Amino acid sequence: GEDVEQSLFLSVREGDSSVINCTYTDSSSTYLYWYKQEPGAGLQLLTYIFSNMDMKQDQRLTVLLNKKDKHLSLRIADTQTGDSAIYFCAAVSGGYQKVTFGIGTKLQVIP
Amino acid sequence: DVKVTQSSRYLVKRTGEKVFLECVQDMDHENMFWYRQDPGLGLRLIYFSYDVKMKEKGDIPEGYSVSREKKERFSLILESASTNQTSMYLCATRSPSGETQYFGPGTRLLVL
Protein backbone atom coordinates (compact mmCIF):
# COMPACT_ATOMS: atom_id res chain seq x y z
CA GLY A 1 0.00 0.00 0.00
CA GLU A 2 0.86 3.67 -0.08
CA ASP A 3 3.38 5.03 2.38
CA VAL A 4 3.71 8.76 3.05
CA GLU A 5 6.69 10.15 4.92
CA GLN A 6 7.52 13.57 6.26
CA SER A 7 9.95 15.00 8.76
CA LEU A 8 8.71 15.49 12.31
CA PHE A 9 9.77 19.00 13.11
CA LEU A 10 10.66 22.33 11.51
CA SER A 11 11.60 25.57 13.21
CA VAL A 12 11.72 28.92 11.38
CA ARG A 13 11.88 32.59 12.31
CA GLU A 14 8.90 34.82 11.79
CA GLY A 15 9.02 36.42 8.35
CA ASP A 16 11.15 33.66 6.82
CA SER A 17 9.85 31.07 4.38
CA SER A 18 9.02 27.57 5.60
CA VAL A 19 9.37 24.51 3.42
CA ILE A 20 7.79 21.27 4.54
CA ASN A 21 8.69 18.19 2.54
CA CYS A 22 6.87 14.94 1.95
CA THR A 23 7.50 11.77 -0.05
CA TYR A 24 5.01 9.14 -1.14
CA THR A 25 5.40 5.74 -2.72
CA ASP A 26 2.43 5.10 -5.02
CA SER A 27 3.11 6.61 -8.43
CA SER A 28 -0.58 6.29 -9.32
CA SER A 29 -1.65 8.72 -6.59
CA THR A 30 -4.27 11.08 -8.00
CA TYR A 31 -4.45 13.92 -5.50
CA LEU A 32 -2.09 15.14 -2.84
CA TYR A 33 -3.27 17.21 0.09
CA TRP A 34 -1.80 19.48 2.71
CA TYR A 35 -3.69 19.84 5.98
CA LYS A 36 -3.05 22.05 8.99
CA GLN A 37 -3.95 21.05 12.53
CA GLU A 38 -3.85 23.50 15.40
CA PRO A 39 -3.75 22.21 19.00
CA GLY A 40 -6.97 20.51 20.03
CA ALA A 41 -8.61 21.02 16.64
CA GLY A 42 -9.49 18.89 13.64
CA LEU A 43 -7.68 19.00 10.32
CA GLN A 44 -8.12 21.99 8.07
CA LEU A 45 -7.58 21.47 4.35
CA LEU A 46 -5.01 24.03 3.22
CA THR A 47 -4.56 23.11 -0.40
CA TYR A 48 -4.40 20.19 -2.78
CA ILE A 49 -2.76 19.42 -6.09
CA PHE A 50 -3.66 17.06 -8.89
CA SER A 51 -1.00 14.58 -9.85
CA ASN A 52 -0.78 16.04 -13.35
CA MET A 53 0.28 19.44 -12.00
CA ASP A 54 3.78 20.57 -11.07
CA MET A 55 2.92 23.58 -9.01
CA LYS A 56 0.02 25.33 -7.35
CA GLN A 57 0.09 28.72 -5.71
CA ASP A 58 -2.50 30.07 -3.31
CA GLN A 59 -1.61 33.37 -1.63
CA ARG A 60 1.30 32.59 0.74
CA LEU A 61 1.23 28.88 -0.05
CA THR A 62 3.11 27.21 -2.88
CA VAL A 63 2.89 23.48 -3.51
CA LEU A 64 5.50 21.81 -5.66
CA LEU A 65 5.10 18.28 -6.97
CA ASN A 66 7.92 16.22 -8.45
CA LYS A 67 6.09 13.20 -9.74
CA LYS A 68 9.23 11.46 -10.92
CA ASP A 69 10.73 11.52 -7.43
CA LYS A 70 7.33 11.25 -5.70
CA HIS A 71 8.16 14.33 -3.71
CA LEU A 72 5.76 17.01 -2.53
CA SER A 73 6.59 20.23 -0.76
CA LEU A 74 4.65 23.05 0.86
CA ARG A 75 6.24 26.46 1.00
CA ILE A 76 4.78 29.11 3.30
CA ALA A 77 6.03 32.59 2.49
CA ASP A 78 6.43 35.22 5.22
CA THR A 79 5.73 32.70 7.98
CA GLN A 80 3.73 34.09 10.89
CA THR A 81 3.32 32.87 14.48
CA GLY A 82 -0.23 31.88 13.56
CA ASP A 83 1.24 29.34 11.15
CA SER A 84 2.58 27.32 14.08
CA ALA A 85 0.77 23.98 13.81
CA ILE A 86 1.17 20.42 12.63
CA TYR A 87 1.08 20.02 8.85
CA PHE A 88 -0.02 16.75 7.32
CA CYS A 89 0.75 15.56 3.83
CA ALA A 90 -1.70 13.02 2.36
CA ALA A 91 -1.94 11.06 -0.88
CA VAL A 92 -5.01 9.57 -2.58
CA SER A 93 -4.55 6.28 -4.37
CA GLY A 94 -6.06 2.89 -5.11
CA GLY A 95 -9.42 1.67 -6.30
CA TYR A 96 -11.33 3.15 -3.37
CA GLN A 97 -9.26 6.32 -3.58
CA LYS A 98 -7.97 5.76 -0.10
CA VAL A 99 -6.22 8.67 1.60
CA THR A 100 -2.95 7.87 3.34
CA PHE A 101 -1.53 10.45 5.73
CA GLY A 102 2.00 11.23 6.77
CA ILE A 103 2.83 11.44 10.44
CA GLY A 104 2.72 15.23 10.46
CA THR A 105 5.41 17.93 10.62
CA LYS A 106 5.29 20.25 13.60
CA LEU A 107 6.12 23.79 12.50
CA GLN A 108 7.42 26.09 15.20
CA VAL A 109 7.61 29.79 14.33
CA ILE A 110 9.99 31.79 16.48
CA PRO A 111 9.03 35.46 16.94
CA ASP B 1 -18.79 25.66 3.08
CA VAL B 2 -18.92 21.99 3.96
CA LYS B 3 -19.83 21.35 7.54
CA VAL B 4 -18.84 18.13 9.31
CA THR B 5 -20.01 17.86 12.88
CA GLN B 6 -19.21 15.29 15.51
CA SER B 7 -21.52 14.61 18.42
CA SER B 8 -19.02 15.22 21.21
CA ARG B 9 -15.70 17.03 21.56
CA TYR B 10 -14.71 15.11 24.70
CA LEU B 11 -15.94 11.79 26.00
CA VAL B 12 -14.98 9.72 29.04
CA LYS B 13 -16.07 6.09 29.17
CA ARG B 14 -15.30 3.03 31.23
CA THR B 15 -13.72 -0.19 29.98
CA GLY B 16 -16.36 -2.51 28.58
CA GLU B 17 -18.90 0.20 27.78
CA LYS B 18 -20.46 0.46 24.33
CA VAL B 19 -19.56 3.78 22.77
CA PHE B 20 -21.21 5.58 19.85
CA LEU B 21 -19.46 8.37 17.99
CA GLU B 22 -21.69 10.23 15.57
CA CYS B 23 -20.69 12.22 12.53
CA VAL B 24 -23.00 14.30 10.36
CA GLN B 25 -22.21 16.14 7.12
CA ASP B 26 -24.39 18.62 5.33
CA MET B 27 -23.13 18.34 1.75
CA ASP B 28 -24.75 15.13 0.50
CA HIS B 29 -21.32 13.53 0.04
CA GLU B 30 -21.25 9.80 -0.53
CA ASN B 31 -17.83 9.06 0.90
CA MET B 32 -17.32 9.26 4.65
CA PHE B 33 -14.41 8.14 6.81
CA TRP B 34 -13.42 7.47 10.40
CA TYR B 35 -9.81 7.91 11.51
CA ARG B 36 -8.06 7.79 14.80
CA GLN B 37 -5.11 10.02 15.57
CA ASP B 38 -2.41 9.08 18.05
CA PRO B 39 0.87 10.84 18.86
CA GLY B 40 3.70 9.52 16.73
CA LEU B 41 1.36 7.45 14.57
CA GLY B 42 -0.44 10.10 12.55
CA LEU B 43 -3.92 9.35 11.22
CA ARG B 44 -5.02 5.77 10.69
CA LEU B 45 -8.12 4.79 8.79
CA ILE B 46 -10.59 2.69 10.77
CA TYR B 47 -13.55 2.34 8.40
CA PHE B 48 -15.01 4.14 5.44
CA SER B 49 -18.28 4.16 3.59
CA TYR B 50 -18.95 5.07 -0.02
CA ASP B 51 -22.73 4.89 0.14
CA VAL B 52 -25.66 4.29 2.46
CA LYS B 53 -25.45 0.87 4.10
CA MET B 54 -22.04 0.29 2.51
CA LYS B 55 -18.90 0.00 4.57
CA GLU B 56 -15.31 -1.03 4.05
CA LYS B 57 -12.59 -1.83 6.54
CA GLY B 58 -9.67 0.50 6.75
CA ASP B 59 -6.27 -0.26 8.19
CA ILE B 60 -7.26 -0.82 11.83
CA PRO B 61 -10.90 -2.00 12.03
CA GLU B 62 -10.44 -4.40 14.95
CA GLY B 63 -12.60 -3.49 17.94
CA TYR B 64 -14.78 -1.13 15.89
CA SER B 65 -17.89 -1.28 13.77
CA VAL B 66 -19.77 1.36 11.79
CA SER B 67 -23.27 2.20 10.71
CA ARG B 68 -24.45 4.25 7.72
CA GLU B 69 -28.26 4.25 7.69
CA LYS B 70 -28.56 7.71 6.16
CA LYS B 71 -26.29 9.45 3.73
CA GLU B 72 -25.50 12.33 6.02
CA ARG B 73 -24.69 10.27 9.11
CA PHE B 74 -21.82 7.87 9.73
CA SER B 75 -21.49 6.31 13.18
CA LEU B 76 -18.48 4.65 14.73
CA ILE B 77 -19.22 2.04 17.39
CA LEU B 78 -16.88 0.65 20.00
CA GLU B 79 -18.66 -2.54 21.04
CA SER B 80 -16.68 -2.93 24.28
CA ALA B 81 -14.35 -0.01 24.91
CA SER B 82 -10.81 -0.75 25.97
CA THR B 83 -8.07 1.54 27.29
CA ASN B 84 -6.07 1.19 24.06
CA GLN B 85 -8.95 2.88 22.26
CA THR B 86 -8.24 6.12 24.08
CA SER B 87 -7.54 8.44 21.18
CA MET B 88 -8.67 11.37 19.08
CA TYR B 89 -11.31 10.26 16.57
CA LEU B 90 -11.76 12.23 13.38
CA CYS B 91 -14.58 11.94 10.89
CA ALA B 92 -14.16 13.11 7.31
CA THR B 93 -16.18 13.42 4.14
CA ARG B 94 -14.96 13.69 0.57
CA SER B 95 -16.37 15.65 -2.33
CA PRO B 96 -17.75 13.56 -5.23
CA SER B 97 -14.92 14.67 -7.51
CA GLY B 98 -12.45 13.40 -4.93
CA GLU B 99 -10.55 16.66 -4.90
CA THR B 100 -11.17 17.62 -1.31
CA GLN B 101 -11.62 15.85 1.99
CA TYR B 102 -13.12 17.73 4.93
CA PHE B 103 -12.71 16.86 8.58
CA GLY B 104 -14.87 17.32 11.62
CA PRO B 105 -13.45 18.89 14.80
CA GLY B 106 -12.67 15.52 16.37
CA THR B 107 -13.78 13.65 19.47
CA ARG B 108 -11.21 13.08 22.16
CA LEU B 109 -12.15 9.80 23.85
CA LEU B 110 -10.71 8.68 27.15
CA VAL B 111 -11.39 5.09 28.23
CA LEU B 112 -10.75 4.45 31.90
PDB file of N, CA and C in Angstrom, chain B residues 11-12 17-18 20-21 23 25 29-31 35 39 44 49 58 63 69 72 82 85 87 91 96 102 107:
ATOM      1  N   LEU B  11     -15.104  12.893  25.505  1.00  0.00           N
ATOM      2  CA  LEU B  11     -15.938  11.791  26.005  1.00  0.00           C
ATOM      3  C   LEU B  11     -15.087  10.965  26.952  1.00  0.00           C
ATOM      4  N   VAL B  12     -15.673  10.601  28.096  1.00  0.00           N
ATOM      5  CA  VAL B  12     -14.977   9.719  29.040  1.00  0.00           C
ATOM      6  C   VAL B  12     -15.868   8.504  29.252  1.00  0.00           C
ATOM      7  N   GLU B  17     -17.690  -0.516  28.211  1.00  0.00           N
ATOM      8  CA  GLU B  17     -18.901   0.200  27.781  1.00  0.00           C
ATOM      9  C   GLU B  17     -19.009   0.190  26.261  1.00  0.00           C
ATOM     10  N   LYS B  18     -20.234   0.298  25.761  1.00  0.00           N
ATOM     11  CA  LYS B  18     -20.463   0.464  24.329  1.00  0.00           C
ATOM     12  C   LYS B  18     -20.466   1.957  24.046  1.00  0.00           C
ATOM     13  N   PHE B  20     -20.766   5.140  21.177  1.00  0.00           N
ATOM     14  CA  PHE B  20     -21.213   5.581  19.853  1.00  0.00           C
ATOM     15  C   PHE B  20     -20.619   6.956  19.572  1.00  0.00           C
ATOM     16  N   LEU B  21     -19.949   7.056  18.449  1.00  0.00           N
ATOM     17  CA  LEU B  21     -19.463   8.366  17.992  1.00  0.00           C
ATOM     18  C   LEU B  21     -20.212   8.686  16.702  1.00  0.00           C
ATOM     19  N   CYS B  23     -21.221  11.215  13.447  1.00  0.00           N
ATOM     20  CA  CYS B  23     -20.686  12.215  12.525  1.00  0.00           C
ATOM     21  C   CYS B  23     -21.779  12.563  11.520  1.00  0.00           C
ATOM     22  N   GLN B  25     -22.670  15.166   8.116  1.00  0.00           N
ATOM     23  CA  GLN B  25     -22.213  16.135   7.122  1.00  0.00           C
ATOM     24  C   GLN B  25     -23.406  16.700   6.376  1.00  0.00           C
ATOM     25  N   HIS B  29     -22.453  14.296   0.548  1.00  0.00           N
ATOM     26  CA  HIS B  29     -21.318  13.529   0.036  1.00  0.00           C
ATOM     27  C   HIS B  29     -21.534  12.048   0.279  1.00  0.00           C
ATOM     28  N   GLU B  30     -21.088  11.249  -0.678  1.00  0.00           N
ATOM     29  CA  GLU B  30     -21.252   9.801  -0.528  1.00  0.00           C
ATOM     30  C   GLU B  30     -20.163   9.182   0.341  1.00  0.00           C
ATOM     31  N   ASN B  31     -18.952   9.677   0.197  1.00  0.00           N
ATOM     32  CA  ASN B  31     -17.831   9.061   0.903  1.00  0.00           C
ATOM     33  C   ASN B  31     -17.625   9.666   2.275  1.00  0.00           C
ATOM     34  N   TYR B  35     -11.224   8.081  11.214  1.00  0.00           N
ATOM     35  CA  TYR B  35      -9.815   7.914  11.513  1.00  0.00           C
ATOM     36  C   TYR B  35      -9.622   8.020  13.018  1.00  0.00           C
ATOM     37  N   PRO B  39      -0.469  10.221  18.957  1.00  0.00           N
ATOM     38  CA  PRO B  39       0.866  10.838  18.863  1.00  0.00           C
ATOM     39  C   PRO B  39       1.890   9.866  18.293  1.00  0.00           C
ATOM     40  N   ARG B  44      -4.835   7.125  11.213  1.00  0.00           N
ATOM     41  CA  ARG B  44      -5.020   5.769  10.690  1.00  0.00           C
ATOM     42  C   ARG B  44      -6.495   5.561  10.398  1.00  0.00           C
ATOM     43  N   SER B  49     -17.024   4.528   4.224  1.00  0.00           N
ATOM     44  CA  SER B  49     -18.281   4.164   3.586  1.00  0.00           C
ATOM     45  C   SER B  49     -18.439   4.989   2.320  1.00  0.00           C
ATOM     46  N   GLY B  58     -10.898  -0.237   7.014  1.00  0.00           N
ATOM     47  CA  GLY B  58      -9.674   0.500   6.754  1.00  0.00           C
ATOM     48  C   GLY B  58      -8.475  -0.305   7.228  1.00  0.00           C
ATOM     49  N   GLY B  63     -12.031  -4.133  16.760  1.00  0.00           N
ATOM     50  CA  GLY B  63     -12.598  -3.485  17.942  1.00  0.00           C
ATOM     51  C   GLY B  63     -13.615  -2.404  17.632  1.00  0.00           C
ATOM     52  N   GLU B  69     -26.853   4.431   8.023  1.00  0.00           N
ATOM     53  CA  GLU B  69     -28.264   4.246   7.689  1.00  0.00           C
ATOM     54  C   GLU B  69     -28.794   5.385   6.821  1.00  0.00           C
ATOM     55  N   GLU B  72     -26.195  11.261   5.325  1.00  0.00           N
ATOM     56  CA  GLU B  72     -25.502  12.332   6.022  1.00  0.00           C
ATOM     57  C   GLU B  72     -24.846  11.889   7.330  1.00  0.00           C
ATOM     58  N   SER B  82     -12.006  -0.342  25.232  1.00  0.00           N
ATOM     59  CA  SER B  82     -10.805  -0.746  25.972  1.00  0.00           C
ATOM     60  C   SER B  82      -9.871   0.459  26.076  1.00  0.00           C
ATOM     61  N   GLN B  85      -8.139   2.106  23.201  1.00  0.00           N
ATOM     62  CA  GLN B  85      -8.946   2.881  22.255  1.00  0.00           C
ATOM     63  C   GLN B  85      -9.056   4.351  22.677  1.00  0.00           C
ATOM     64  N   SER B  87      -8.127   7.821  22.369  1.00  0.00           N
ATOM     65  CA  SER B  87      -7.543   8.437  21.183  1.00  0.00           C
ATOM     66  C   SER B  87      -8.383   9.640  20.773  1.00  0.00           C
ATOM     67  N   CYS B  91     -13.703  12.326  11.983  1.00  0.00           N
ATOM     68  CA  CYS B  91     -14.579  11.944  10.892  1.00  0.00           C
ATOM     69  C   CYS B  91     -14.256  12.833   9.695  1.00  0.00           C
ATOM     70  N   PRO B  96     -17.557  14.585  -4.196  1.00  0.00           N
ATOM     71  CA  PRO B  96     -17.748  13.559  -5.235  1.00  0.00           C
ATOM     72  C   PRO B  96     -16.613  13.506  -6.251  1.00  0.00           C
ATOM     73  N   TYR B 102     -12.880  16.815   3.821  1.00  0.00           N
ATOM     74  CA  TYR B 102     -13.118  17.735   4.928  1.00  0.00           C
ATOM     75  C   TYR B 102     -13.254  16.949   6.218  1.00  0.00           C
ATOM     76  N   THR B 107     -13.294  14.032  18.140  1.00  0.00           N
ATOM     77  CA  THR B 107     -13.779  13.648  19.469  1.00  0.00           C
ATOM     78  C   THR B 107     -12.617  13.030  20.216  1.00  0.00           C
TER      79      THR B 107
END
